[in-house]
Each structure stands twice: as C-alpha cells, then as structure tokens.
mmCIF file with all atom_site columns, C-alpha atoms and ligand atoms in Angstrom:
data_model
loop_
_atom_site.group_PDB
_atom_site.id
_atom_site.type_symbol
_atom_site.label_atom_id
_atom_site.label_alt_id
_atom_site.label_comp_id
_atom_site.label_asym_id
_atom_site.label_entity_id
_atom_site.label_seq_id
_atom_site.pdbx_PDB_ins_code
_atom_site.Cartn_x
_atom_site.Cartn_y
_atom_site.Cartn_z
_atom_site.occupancy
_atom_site.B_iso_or_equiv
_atom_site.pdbx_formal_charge
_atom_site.auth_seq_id
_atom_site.auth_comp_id
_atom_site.auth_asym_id
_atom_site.auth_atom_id
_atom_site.pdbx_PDB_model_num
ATOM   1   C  CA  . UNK A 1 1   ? -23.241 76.267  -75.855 1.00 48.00 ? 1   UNK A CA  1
ATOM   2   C  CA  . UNK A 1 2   ? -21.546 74.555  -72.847 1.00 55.00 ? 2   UNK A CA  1
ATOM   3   C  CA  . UNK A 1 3   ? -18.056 75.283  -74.308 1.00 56.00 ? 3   UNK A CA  1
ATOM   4   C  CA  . UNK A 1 4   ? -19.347 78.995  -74.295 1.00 53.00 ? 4   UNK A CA  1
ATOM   5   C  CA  . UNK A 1 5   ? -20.213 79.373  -70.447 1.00 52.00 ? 5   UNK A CA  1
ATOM   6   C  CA  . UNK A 1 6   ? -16.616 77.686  -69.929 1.00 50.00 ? 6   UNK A CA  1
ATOM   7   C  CA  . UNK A 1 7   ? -14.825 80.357  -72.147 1.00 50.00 ? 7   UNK A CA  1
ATOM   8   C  CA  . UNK A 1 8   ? -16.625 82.772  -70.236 1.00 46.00 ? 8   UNK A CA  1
ATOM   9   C  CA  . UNK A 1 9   ? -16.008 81.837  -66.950 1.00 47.00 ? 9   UNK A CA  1
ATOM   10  C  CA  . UNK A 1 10  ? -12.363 81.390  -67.464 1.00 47.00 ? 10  UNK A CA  1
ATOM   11  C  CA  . UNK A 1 11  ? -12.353 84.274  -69.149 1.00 47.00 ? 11  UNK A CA  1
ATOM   12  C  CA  . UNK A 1 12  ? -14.266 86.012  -65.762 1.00 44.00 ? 12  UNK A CA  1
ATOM   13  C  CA  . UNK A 1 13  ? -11.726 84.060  -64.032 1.00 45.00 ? 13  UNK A CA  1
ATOM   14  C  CA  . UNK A 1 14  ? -8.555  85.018  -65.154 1.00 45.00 ? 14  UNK A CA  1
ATOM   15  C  CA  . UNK A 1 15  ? -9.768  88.700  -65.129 1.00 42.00 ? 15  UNK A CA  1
ATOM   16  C  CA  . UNK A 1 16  ? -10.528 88.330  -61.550 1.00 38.00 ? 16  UNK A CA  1
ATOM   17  C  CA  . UNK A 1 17  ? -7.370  86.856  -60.637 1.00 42.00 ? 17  UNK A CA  1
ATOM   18  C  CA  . UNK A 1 18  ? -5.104  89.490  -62.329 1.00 43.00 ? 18  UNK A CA  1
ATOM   19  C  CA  . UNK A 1 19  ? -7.363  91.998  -60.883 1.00 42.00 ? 19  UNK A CA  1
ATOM   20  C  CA  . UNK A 1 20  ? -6.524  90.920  -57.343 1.00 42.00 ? 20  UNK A CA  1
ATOM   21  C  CA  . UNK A 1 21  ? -3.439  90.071  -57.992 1.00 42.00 ? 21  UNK A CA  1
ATOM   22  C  CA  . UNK A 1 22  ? -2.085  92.023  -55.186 1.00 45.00 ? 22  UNK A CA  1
ATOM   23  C  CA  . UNK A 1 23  ? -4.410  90.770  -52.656 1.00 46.00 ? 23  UNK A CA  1
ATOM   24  C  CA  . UNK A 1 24  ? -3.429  87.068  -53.566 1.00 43.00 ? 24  UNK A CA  1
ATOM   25  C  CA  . UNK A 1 25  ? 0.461   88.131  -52.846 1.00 44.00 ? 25  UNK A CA  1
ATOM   26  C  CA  . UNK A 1 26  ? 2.880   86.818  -52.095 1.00 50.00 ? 26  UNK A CA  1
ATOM   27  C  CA  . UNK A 1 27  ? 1.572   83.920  -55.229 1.00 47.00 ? 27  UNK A CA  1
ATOM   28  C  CA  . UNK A 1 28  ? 2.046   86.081  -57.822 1.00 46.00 ? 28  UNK A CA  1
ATOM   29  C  CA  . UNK A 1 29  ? -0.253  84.954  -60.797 1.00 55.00 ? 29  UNK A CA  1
ATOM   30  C  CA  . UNK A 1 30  ? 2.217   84.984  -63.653 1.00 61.00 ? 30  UNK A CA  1
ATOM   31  C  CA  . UNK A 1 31  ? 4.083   81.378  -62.256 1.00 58.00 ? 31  UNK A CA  1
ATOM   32  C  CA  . UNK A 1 32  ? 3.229   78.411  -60.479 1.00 55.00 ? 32  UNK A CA  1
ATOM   33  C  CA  . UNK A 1 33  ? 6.918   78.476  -59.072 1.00 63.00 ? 33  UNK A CA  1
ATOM   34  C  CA  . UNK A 1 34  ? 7.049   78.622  -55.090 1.00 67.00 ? 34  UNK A CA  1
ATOM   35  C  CA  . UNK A 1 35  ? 10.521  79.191  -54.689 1.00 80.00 ? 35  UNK A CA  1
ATOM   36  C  CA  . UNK A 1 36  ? 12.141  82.259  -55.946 1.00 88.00 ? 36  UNK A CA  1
ATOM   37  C  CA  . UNK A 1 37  ? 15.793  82.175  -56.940 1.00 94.00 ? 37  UNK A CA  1
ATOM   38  C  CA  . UNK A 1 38  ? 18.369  85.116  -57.172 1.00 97.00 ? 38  UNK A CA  1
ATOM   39  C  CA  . UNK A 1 39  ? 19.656  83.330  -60.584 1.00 96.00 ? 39  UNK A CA  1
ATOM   40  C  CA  . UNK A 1 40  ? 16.515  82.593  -62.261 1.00 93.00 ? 40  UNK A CA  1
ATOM   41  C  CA  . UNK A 1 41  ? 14.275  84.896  -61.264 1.00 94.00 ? 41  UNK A CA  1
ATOM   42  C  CA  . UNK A 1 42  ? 15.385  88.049  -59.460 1.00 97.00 ? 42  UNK A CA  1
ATOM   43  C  CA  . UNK A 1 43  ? 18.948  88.130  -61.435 1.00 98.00 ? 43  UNK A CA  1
ATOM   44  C  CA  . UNK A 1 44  ? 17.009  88.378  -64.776 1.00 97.00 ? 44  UNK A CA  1
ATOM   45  C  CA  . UNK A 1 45  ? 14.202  90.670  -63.644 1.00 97.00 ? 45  UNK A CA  1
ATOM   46  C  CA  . UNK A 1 46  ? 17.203  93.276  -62.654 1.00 98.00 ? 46  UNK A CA  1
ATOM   47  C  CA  . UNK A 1 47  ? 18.985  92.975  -65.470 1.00 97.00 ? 47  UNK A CA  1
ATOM   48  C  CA  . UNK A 1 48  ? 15.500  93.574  -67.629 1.00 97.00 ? 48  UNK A CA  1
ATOM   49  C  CA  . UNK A 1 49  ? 14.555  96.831  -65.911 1.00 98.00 ? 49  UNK A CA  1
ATOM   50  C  CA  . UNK A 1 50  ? 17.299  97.939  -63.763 1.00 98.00 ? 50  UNK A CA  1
ATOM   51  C  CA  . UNK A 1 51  ? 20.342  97.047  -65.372 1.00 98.00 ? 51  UNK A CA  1
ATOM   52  C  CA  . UNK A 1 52  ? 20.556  99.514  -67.783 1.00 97.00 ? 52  UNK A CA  1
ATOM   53  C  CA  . UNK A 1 53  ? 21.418  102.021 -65.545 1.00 98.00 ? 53  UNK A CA  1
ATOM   54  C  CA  . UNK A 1 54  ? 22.902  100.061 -62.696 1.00 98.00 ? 54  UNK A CA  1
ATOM   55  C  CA  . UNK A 1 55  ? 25.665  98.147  -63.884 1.00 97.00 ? 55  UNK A CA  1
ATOM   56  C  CA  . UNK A 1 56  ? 29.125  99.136  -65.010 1.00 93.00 ? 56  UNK A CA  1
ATOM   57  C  CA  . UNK A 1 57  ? 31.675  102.056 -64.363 1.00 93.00 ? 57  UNK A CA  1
ATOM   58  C  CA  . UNK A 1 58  ? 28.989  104.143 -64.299 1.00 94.00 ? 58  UNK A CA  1
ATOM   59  C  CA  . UNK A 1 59  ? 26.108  102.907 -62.883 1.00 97.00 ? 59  UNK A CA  1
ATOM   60  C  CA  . UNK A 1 60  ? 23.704  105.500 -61.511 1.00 97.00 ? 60  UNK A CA  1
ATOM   61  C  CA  . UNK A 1 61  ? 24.316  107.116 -58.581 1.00 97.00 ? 61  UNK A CA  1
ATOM   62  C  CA  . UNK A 1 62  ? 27.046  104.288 -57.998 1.00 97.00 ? 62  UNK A CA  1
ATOM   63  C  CA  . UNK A 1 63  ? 24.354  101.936 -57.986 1.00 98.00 ? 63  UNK A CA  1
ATOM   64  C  CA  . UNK A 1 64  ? 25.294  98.235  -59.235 1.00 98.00 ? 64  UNK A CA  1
ATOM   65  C  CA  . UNK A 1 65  ? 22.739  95.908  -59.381 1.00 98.00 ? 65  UNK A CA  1
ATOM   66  C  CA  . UNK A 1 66  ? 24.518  93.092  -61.835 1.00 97.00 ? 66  UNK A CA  1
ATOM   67  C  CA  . UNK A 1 67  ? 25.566  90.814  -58.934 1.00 98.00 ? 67  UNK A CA  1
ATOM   68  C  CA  . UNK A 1 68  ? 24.549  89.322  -55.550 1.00 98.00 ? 68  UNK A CA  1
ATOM   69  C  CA  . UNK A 1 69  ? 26.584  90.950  -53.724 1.00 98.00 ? 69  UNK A CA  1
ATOM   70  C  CA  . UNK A 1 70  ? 26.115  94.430  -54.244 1.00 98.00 ? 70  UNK A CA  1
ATOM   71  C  CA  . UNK A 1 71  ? 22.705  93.434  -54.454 1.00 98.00 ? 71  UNK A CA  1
ATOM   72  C  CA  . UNK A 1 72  ? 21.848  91.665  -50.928 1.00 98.00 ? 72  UNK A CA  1
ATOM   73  C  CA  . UNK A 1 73  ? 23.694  95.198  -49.777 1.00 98.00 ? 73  UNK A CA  1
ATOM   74  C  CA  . UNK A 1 74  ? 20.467  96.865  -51.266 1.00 98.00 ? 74  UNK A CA  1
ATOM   75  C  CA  . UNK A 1 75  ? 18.460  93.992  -49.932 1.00 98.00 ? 75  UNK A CA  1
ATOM   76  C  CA  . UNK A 1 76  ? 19.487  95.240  -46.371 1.00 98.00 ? 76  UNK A CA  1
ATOM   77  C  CA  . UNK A 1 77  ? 19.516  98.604  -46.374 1.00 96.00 ? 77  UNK A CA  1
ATOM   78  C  CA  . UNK A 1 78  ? 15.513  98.159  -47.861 1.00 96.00 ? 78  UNK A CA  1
ATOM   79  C  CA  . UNK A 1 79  ? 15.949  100.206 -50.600 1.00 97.00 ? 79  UNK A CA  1
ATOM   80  C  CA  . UNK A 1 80  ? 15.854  97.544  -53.567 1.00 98.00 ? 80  UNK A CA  1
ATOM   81  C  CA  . UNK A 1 81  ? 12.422  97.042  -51.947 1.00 97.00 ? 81  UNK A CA  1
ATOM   82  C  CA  . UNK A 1 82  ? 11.639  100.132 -51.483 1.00 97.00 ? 82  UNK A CA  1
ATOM   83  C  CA  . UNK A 1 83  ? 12.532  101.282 -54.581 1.00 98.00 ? 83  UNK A CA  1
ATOM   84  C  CA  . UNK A 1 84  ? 10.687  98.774  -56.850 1.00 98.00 ? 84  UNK A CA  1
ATOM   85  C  CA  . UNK A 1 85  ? 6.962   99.596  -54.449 1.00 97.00 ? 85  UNK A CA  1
ATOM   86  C  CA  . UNK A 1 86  ? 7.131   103.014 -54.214 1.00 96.00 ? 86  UNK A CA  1
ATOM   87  C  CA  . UNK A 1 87  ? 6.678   102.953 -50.643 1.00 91.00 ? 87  UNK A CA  1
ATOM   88  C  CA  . UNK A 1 88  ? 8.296   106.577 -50.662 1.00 89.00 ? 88  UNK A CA  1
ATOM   89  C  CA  . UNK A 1 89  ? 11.541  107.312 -48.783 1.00 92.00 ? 89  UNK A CA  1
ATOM   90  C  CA  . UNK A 1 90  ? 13.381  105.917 -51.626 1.00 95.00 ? 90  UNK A CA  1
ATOM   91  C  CA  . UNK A 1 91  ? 13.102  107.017 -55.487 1.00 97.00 ? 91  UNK A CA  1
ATOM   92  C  CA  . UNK A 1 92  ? 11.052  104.890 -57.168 1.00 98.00 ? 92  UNK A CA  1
ATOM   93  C  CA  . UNK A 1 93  ? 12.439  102.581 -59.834 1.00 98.00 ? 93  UNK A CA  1
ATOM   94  C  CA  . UNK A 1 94  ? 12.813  102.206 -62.067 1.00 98.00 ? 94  UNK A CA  1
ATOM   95  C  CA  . UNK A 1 95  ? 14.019  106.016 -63.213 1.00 97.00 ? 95  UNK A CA  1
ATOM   96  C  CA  . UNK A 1 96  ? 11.305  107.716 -65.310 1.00 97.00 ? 96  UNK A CA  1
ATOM   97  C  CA  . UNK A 1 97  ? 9.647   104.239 -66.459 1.00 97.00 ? 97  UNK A CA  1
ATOM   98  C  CA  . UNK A 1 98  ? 6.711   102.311 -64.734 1.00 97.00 ? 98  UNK A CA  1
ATOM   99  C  CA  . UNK A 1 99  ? 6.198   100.334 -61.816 1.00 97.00 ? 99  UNK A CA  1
ATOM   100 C  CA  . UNK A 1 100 ? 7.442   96.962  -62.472 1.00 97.00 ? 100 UNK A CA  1
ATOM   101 C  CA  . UNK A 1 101 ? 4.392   94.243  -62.695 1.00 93.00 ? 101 UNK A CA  1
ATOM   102 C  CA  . UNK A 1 102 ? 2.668   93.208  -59.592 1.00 90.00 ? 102 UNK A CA  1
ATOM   103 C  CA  . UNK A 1 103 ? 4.227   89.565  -60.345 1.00 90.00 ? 103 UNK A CA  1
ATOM   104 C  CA  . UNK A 1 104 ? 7.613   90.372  -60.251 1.00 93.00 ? 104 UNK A CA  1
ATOM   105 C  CA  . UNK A 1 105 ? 7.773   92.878  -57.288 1.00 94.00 ? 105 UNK A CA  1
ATOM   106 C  CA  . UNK A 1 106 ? 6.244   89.700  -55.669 1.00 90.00 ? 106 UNK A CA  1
ATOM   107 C  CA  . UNK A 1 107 ? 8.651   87.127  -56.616 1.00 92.00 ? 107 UNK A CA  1
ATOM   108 C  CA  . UNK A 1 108 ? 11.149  89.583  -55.603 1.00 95.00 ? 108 UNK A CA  1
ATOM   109 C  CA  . UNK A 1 109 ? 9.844   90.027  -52.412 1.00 92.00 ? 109 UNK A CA  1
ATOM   110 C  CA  . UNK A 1 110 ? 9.280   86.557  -52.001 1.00 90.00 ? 110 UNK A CA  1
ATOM   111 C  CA  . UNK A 1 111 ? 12.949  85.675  -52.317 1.00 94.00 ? 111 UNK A CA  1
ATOM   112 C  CA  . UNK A 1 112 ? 14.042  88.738  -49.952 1.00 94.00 ? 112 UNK A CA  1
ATOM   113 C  CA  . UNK A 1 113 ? 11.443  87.047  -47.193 1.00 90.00 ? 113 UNK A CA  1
ATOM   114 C  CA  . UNK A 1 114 ? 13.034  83.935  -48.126 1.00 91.00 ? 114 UNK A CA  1
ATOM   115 C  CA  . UNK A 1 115 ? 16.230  85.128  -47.053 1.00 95.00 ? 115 UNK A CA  1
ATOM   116 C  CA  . UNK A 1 116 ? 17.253  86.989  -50.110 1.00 97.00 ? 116 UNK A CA  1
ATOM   117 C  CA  . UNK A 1 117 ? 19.611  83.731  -50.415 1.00 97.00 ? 117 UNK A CA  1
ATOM   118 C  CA  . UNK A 1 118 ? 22.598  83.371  -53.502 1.00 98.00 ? 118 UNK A CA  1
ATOM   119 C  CA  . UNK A 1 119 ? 20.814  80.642  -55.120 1.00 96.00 ? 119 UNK A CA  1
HETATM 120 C  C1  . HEC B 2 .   ? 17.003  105.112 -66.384 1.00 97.80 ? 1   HEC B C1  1
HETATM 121 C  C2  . HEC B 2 .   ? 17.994  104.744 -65.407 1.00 97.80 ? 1   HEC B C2  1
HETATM 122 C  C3  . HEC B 2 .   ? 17.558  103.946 -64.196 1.00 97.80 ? 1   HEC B C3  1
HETATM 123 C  C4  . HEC B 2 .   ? 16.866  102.767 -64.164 1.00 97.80 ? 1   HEC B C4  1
HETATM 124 C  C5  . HEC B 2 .   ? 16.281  101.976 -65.331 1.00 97.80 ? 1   HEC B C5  1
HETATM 125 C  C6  . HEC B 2 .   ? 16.799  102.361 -62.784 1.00 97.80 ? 1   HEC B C6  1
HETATM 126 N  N1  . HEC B 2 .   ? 17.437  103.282 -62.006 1.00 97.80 ? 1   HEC B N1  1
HETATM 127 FE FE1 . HEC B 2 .   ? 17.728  103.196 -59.997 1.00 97.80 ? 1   HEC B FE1 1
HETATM 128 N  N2  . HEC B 2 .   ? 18.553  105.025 -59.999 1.00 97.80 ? 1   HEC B N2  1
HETATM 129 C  C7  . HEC B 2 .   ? 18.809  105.795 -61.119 1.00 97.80 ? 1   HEC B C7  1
HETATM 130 C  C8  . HEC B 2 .   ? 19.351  107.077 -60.705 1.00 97.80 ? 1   HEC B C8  1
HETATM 131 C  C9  . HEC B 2 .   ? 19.765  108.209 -61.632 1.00 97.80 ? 1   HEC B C9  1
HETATM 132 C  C10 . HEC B 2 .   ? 19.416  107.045 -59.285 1.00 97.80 ? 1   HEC B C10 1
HETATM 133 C  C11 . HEC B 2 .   ? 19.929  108.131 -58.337 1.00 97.80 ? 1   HEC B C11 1
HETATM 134 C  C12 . HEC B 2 .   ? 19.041  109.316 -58.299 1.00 97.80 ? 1   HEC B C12 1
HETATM 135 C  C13 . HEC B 2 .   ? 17.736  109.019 -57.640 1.00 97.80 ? 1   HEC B C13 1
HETATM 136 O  O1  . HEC B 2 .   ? 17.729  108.457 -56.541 1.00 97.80 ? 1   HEC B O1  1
HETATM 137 O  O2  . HEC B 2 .   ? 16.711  109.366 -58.245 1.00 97.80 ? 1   HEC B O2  1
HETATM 138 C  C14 . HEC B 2 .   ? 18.921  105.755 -58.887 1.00 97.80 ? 1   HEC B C14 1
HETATM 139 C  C15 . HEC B 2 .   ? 18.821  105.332 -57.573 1.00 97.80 ? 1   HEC B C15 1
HETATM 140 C  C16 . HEC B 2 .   ? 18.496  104.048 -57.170 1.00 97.80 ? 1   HEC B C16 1
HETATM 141 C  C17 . HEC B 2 .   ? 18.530  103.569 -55.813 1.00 97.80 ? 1   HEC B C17 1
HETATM 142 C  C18 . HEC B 2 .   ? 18.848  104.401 -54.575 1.00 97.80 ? 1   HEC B C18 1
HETATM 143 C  C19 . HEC B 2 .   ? 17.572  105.118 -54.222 1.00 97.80 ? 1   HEC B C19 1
HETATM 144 C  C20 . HEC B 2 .   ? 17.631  105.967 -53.000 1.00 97.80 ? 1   HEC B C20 1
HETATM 145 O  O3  . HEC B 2 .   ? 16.662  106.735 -52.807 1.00 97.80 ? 1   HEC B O3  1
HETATM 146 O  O4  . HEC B 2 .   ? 18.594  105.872 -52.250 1.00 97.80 ? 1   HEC B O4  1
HETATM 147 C  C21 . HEC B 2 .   ? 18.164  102.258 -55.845 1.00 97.80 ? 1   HEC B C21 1
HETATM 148 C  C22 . HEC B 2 .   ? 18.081  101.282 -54.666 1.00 97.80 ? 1   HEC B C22 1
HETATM 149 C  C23 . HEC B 2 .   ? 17.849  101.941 -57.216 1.00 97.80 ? 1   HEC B C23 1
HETATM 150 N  N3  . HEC B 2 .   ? 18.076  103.025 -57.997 1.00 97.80 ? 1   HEC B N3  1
HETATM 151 C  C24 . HEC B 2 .   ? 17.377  100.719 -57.630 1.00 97.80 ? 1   HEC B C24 1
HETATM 152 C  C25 . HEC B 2 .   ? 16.855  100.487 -58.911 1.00 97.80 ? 1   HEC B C25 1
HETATM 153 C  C26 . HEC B 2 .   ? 16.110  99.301  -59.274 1.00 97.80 ? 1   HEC B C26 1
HETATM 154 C  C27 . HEC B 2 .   ? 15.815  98.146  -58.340 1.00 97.80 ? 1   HEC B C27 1
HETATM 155 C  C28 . HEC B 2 .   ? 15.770  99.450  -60.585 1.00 97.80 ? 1   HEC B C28 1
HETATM 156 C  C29 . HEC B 2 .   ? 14.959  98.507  -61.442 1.00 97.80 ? 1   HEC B C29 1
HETATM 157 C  C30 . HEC B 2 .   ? 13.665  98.138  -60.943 1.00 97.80 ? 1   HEC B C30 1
HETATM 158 C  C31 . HEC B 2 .   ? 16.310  100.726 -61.043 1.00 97.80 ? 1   HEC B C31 1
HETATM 159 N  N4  . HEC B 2 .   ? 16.945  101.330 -59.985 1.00 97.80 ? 1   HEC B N4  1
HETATM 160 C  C32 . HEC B 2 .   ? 16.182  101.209 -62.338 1.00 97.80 ? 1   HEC B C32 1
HETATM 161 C  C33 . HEC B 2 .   ? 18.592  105.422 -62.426 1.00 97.80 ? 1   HEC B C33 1
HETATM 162 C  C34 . HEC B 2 .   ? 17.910  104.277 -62.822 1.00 97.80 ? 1   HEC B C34 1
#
C-alpha cells in the first residue's frame, strides 16, 4: 500500500516539475549538470536540430552553426537566442520544426549567461 502512495507521489512529482519547468529555469529538469559546456552540451544540441541546415557550403541563409566561432558571433548579435525562444524579431528555429525542449533552450542559455565560453 505504502509503496503505492510513493509511486504516486513521485509520479505527482515529476509531473509537477516538468510542468514548471520553465519557472524553475535556469535548472533545467532533464540534468543535474550546473555547468554548461559549448562541447558537451550546446555543440551537440546544434548539431541535433540546427545543423542540418546550418553547416556547410550552403548553410541557410549563410548561417553556420558547426563551430564556436561562427557561433559566439550569433551569441552576440542575440539571435541564436532569439531564435531558439521565439522572442520575435528573429525567425524562430528551428525552420518549420518545433520549439526545441524547455531543457535545452535552458542549458543553452545558461552557458551564453555563463559567458558563452569555448569550453
Ligand atoms: C530546415 C532548415 C533549418 C533548420 C533546421 C534551422 N534553420 Fe535557422 N535558418 C534557416 C533559414 C532558411 C534561415 C533564413 C531565413 C529565415 O530567417 O527564415 C535561417 C535563419 C537563421 C538565423 C537568422 C535569423 C534572423 O532572423 O536573422 C539564425 C540565428 C538561425 N537560423 C539559427 C538556427 C538555430 C539556432 C537552429 C536550431 C535550433 C536553426 N537555425 C535551425 C533554416 C534552418
């Protein structure tokens, strides 16, 4: 019976948590990580869902996105952020797909208010 209630409640509790997953930003629930790194985080979250389309000879709208450089460019000019929340002035990304998840616009963010370093 006990082991019932517990299911339940972490069950409750885990719903709760993804629901407010925004509001607990910038912890994003999918990682107990604290630090955020351009290789092992942001690097493969890019090449996942942006990557595609902005990397190469013919990256989209001249758009690369495959290295830090090019990268921290879109860092400071606000539009890799802008982009990935929909915050409007920028296109959304990615292109014709949906929003990435609440966790990793967070740990991006997180490493851009970290400095957006080449770690
Ligand atoms: C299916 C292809 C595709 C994917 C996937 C894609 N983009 Fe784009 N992106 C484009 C195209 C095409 C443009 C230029 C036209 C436009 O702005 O809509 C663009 C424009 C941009 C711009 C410039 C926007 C502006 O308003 O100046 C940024 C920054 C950008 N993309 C970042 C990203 C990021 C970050 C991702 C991943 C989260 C991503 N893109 C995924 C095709 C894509």
């Amino acid at each position: 019976m006990s082991r019932f209630v517990l299911f339940g409640l972490i069950f409750l509790l885990s719903g709760c948590y993804y629901d407010v997953g925004s509001k607990l930003y910038p912890a994003p629930p999918c990682t107990t990580l604290t630090a955020y790194t351009y290789k092992t985080e942001v690097a493969p979250i890019l090449n996942t869902y942006c990557n595609n389309c902005h990397s190469g000879k013919f990256a989209s709208a001249g758009i690369v996105l495959d290295n830090y450089t090019d990268v921290k460019a879109y860092v400071d000019n606000g539009k890799l952020l802008g982009t990935i929340e929909w915050t409007g002035g920028v296109s959304p990304m990615p292109k014709g797909g949906s929003k990435l998840s609440t966790c990793n616009i967070g740990k991006v963010k997180a490493w851009i208010e970290a400095g957006a370093q080449n770690n």
